[in-house]
Amino acid sequence: EDKESAAGINIGVDATYLITPRIGAGVMLRYAGASVDLPRVESLGVGGFQLGVGVRYRFGPGPAIIK
């Protein structure tokens, strides 16, 4: 078993669309990647894109309404 550590990059965006003031839908897109040198493999690319979707619920006091 080979084990190594490497510095990499992590960048992402997250968006929420509110259907009501408390309930909504969300999507997340993120890229995390690095390159690591192992004894049996040089410059091995690790990581990749991640996508998530889900239902959102806001807890706490409701949003302020400006009139």
mmCIF file of C-alpha atoms in Angstrom:
data_model
loop_
_atom_site.group_PDB
_atom_site.id
_atom_site.type_symbol
_atom_site.label_atom_id
_atom_site.label_comp_id
_atom_site.label_asym_id
_atom_site.label_seq_id
_atom_site.Cartn_x
_atom_site.Cartn_y
_atom_site.Cartn_z
ATOM 1 C CA GLU A 1 0.000 0.000 0.000
ATOM 2 C CA ASP A 2 1.436 3.355 -1.092
ATOM 3 C CA LYS A 3 0.665 6.526 0.865
ATOM 4 C CA GLU A 4 1.623 10.098 -0.001
ATOM 5 C CA SER A 5 0.360 13.640 0.550
ATOM 6 C CA ALA A 6 0.262 16.539 -1.890
ATOM 7 C CA ALA A 7 -0.993 20.101 -2.071
ATOM 8 C CA GLY A 8 -3.816 20.722 -4.511
ATOM 9 C CA ILE A 9 -6.653 23.017 -5.466
ATOM 10 C CA ASN A 10 -10.298 23.125 -4.419
ATOM 11 C CA ILE A 11 -12.733 25.521 -6.089
ATOM 12 C CA GLY A 12 -16.509 25.453 -6.186
ATOM 13 C CA VAL A 13 -19.833 27.231 -6.448
ATOM 14 C CA ASP A 14 -23.112 26.708 -4.627
ATOM 15 C CA ALA A 15 -26.507 28.150 -5.593
ATOM 16 C CA THR A 16 -29.940 28.088 -3.974
ATOM 17 C CA TYR A 17 -33.314 28.855 -5.552
ATOM 18 C CA LEU A 18 -35.992 29.605 -2.958
ATOM 19 C CA ILE A 19 -39.473 28.345 -3.824
ATOM 20 C CA THR A 20 -40.883 29.803 -0.587
ATOM 21 C CA PRO A 21 -39.079 32.005 1.962
ATOM 22 C CA ARG A 22 -37.965 28.809 3.779
ATOM 23 C CA ILE A 23 -37.914 25.965 1.212
ATOM 24 C CA GLY A 24 -35.803 25.782 -1.912
ATOM 25 C CA ALA A 25 -33.608 23.710 -4.177
ATOM 26 C CA GLY A 26 -29.849 23.860 -4.448
ATOM 27 C CA VAL A 27 -26.982 22.763 -6.634
ATOM 28 C CA MET A 28 -23.251 22.535 -5.866
ATOM 29 C CA LEU A 29 -20.367 22.088 -8.328
ATOM 30 C CA ARG A 30 -16.823 21.643 -7.052
ATOM 31 C CA TYR A 31 -13.432 20.663 -8.451
ATOM 32 C CA ALA A 32 -10.740 19.251 -6.193
ATOM 33 C CA GLY A 33 -7.480 18.091 -7.710
ATOM 34 C CA ALA A 34 -3.805 17.467 -7.121
ATOM 35 C CA SER A 35 -0.862 15.564 -8.545
ATOM 36 C CA VAL A 36 1.108 13.143 -6.386
ATOM 37 C CA ASP A 37 4.260 11.084 -7.003
ATOM 38 C CA LEU A 38 4.058 7.492 -5.776
ATOM 39 C CA PRO A 39 6.877 4.928 -5.845
ATOM 40 C CA ARG A 40 5.153 2.992 -8.654
ATOM 41 C CA VAL A 41 3.449 5.921 -10.477
ATOM 42 C CA GLU A 42 4.818 9.404 -11.169
ATOM 43 C CA SER A 43 2.558 12.466 -11.484
ATOM 44 C CA LEU A 44 -0.645 10.637 -10.650
ATOM 45 C CA GLY A 45 -3.631 12.982 -11.009
ATOM 46 C CA VAL A 46 -6.110 12.638 -8.135
ATOM 47 C CA GLY A 47 -9.464 14.240 -7.441
ATOM 48 C CA GLY A 48 -12.036 15.472 -9.932
ATOM 49 C CA PHE A 49 -15.405 17.166 -10.285
ATOM 50 C CA GLN A 50 -18.201 16.717 -7.750
ATOM 51 C CA LEU A 51 -21.855 17.603 -8.285
ATOM 52 C CA GLY A 52 -24.566 17.746 -5.646
ATOM 53 C CA VAL A 53 -28.249 18.643 -5.732
ATOM 54 C CA GLY A 54 -30.745 18.790 -2.916
ATOM 55 C CA VAL A 55 -33.615 20.356 -1.068
ATOM 56 C CA ARG A 56 -32.827 23.354 1.147
ATOM 57 C CA TYR A 57 -34.642 24.420 4.309
ATOM 58 C CA ARG A 58 -33.881 27.678 6.121
ATOM 59 C CA PHE A 59 -33.988 27.533 9.927
ATOM 60 C CA GLY A 60 -34.214 30.496 12.266
ATOM 61 C CA PRO A 61 -36.003 33.801 11.786
ATOM 62 C CA GLY A 62 -37.504 34.411 8.368
ATOM 63 C CA PRO A 63 -35.894 36.763 5.862
ATOM 64 C CA ALA A 64 -36.373 40.494 6.345
ATOM 65 C CA ILE A 65 -39.044 41.974 4.091
ATOM 66 C CA ILE A 66 -38.393 45.536 2.959
ATOM 67 C CA LYS A 67 -41.422 47.541 1.836
#
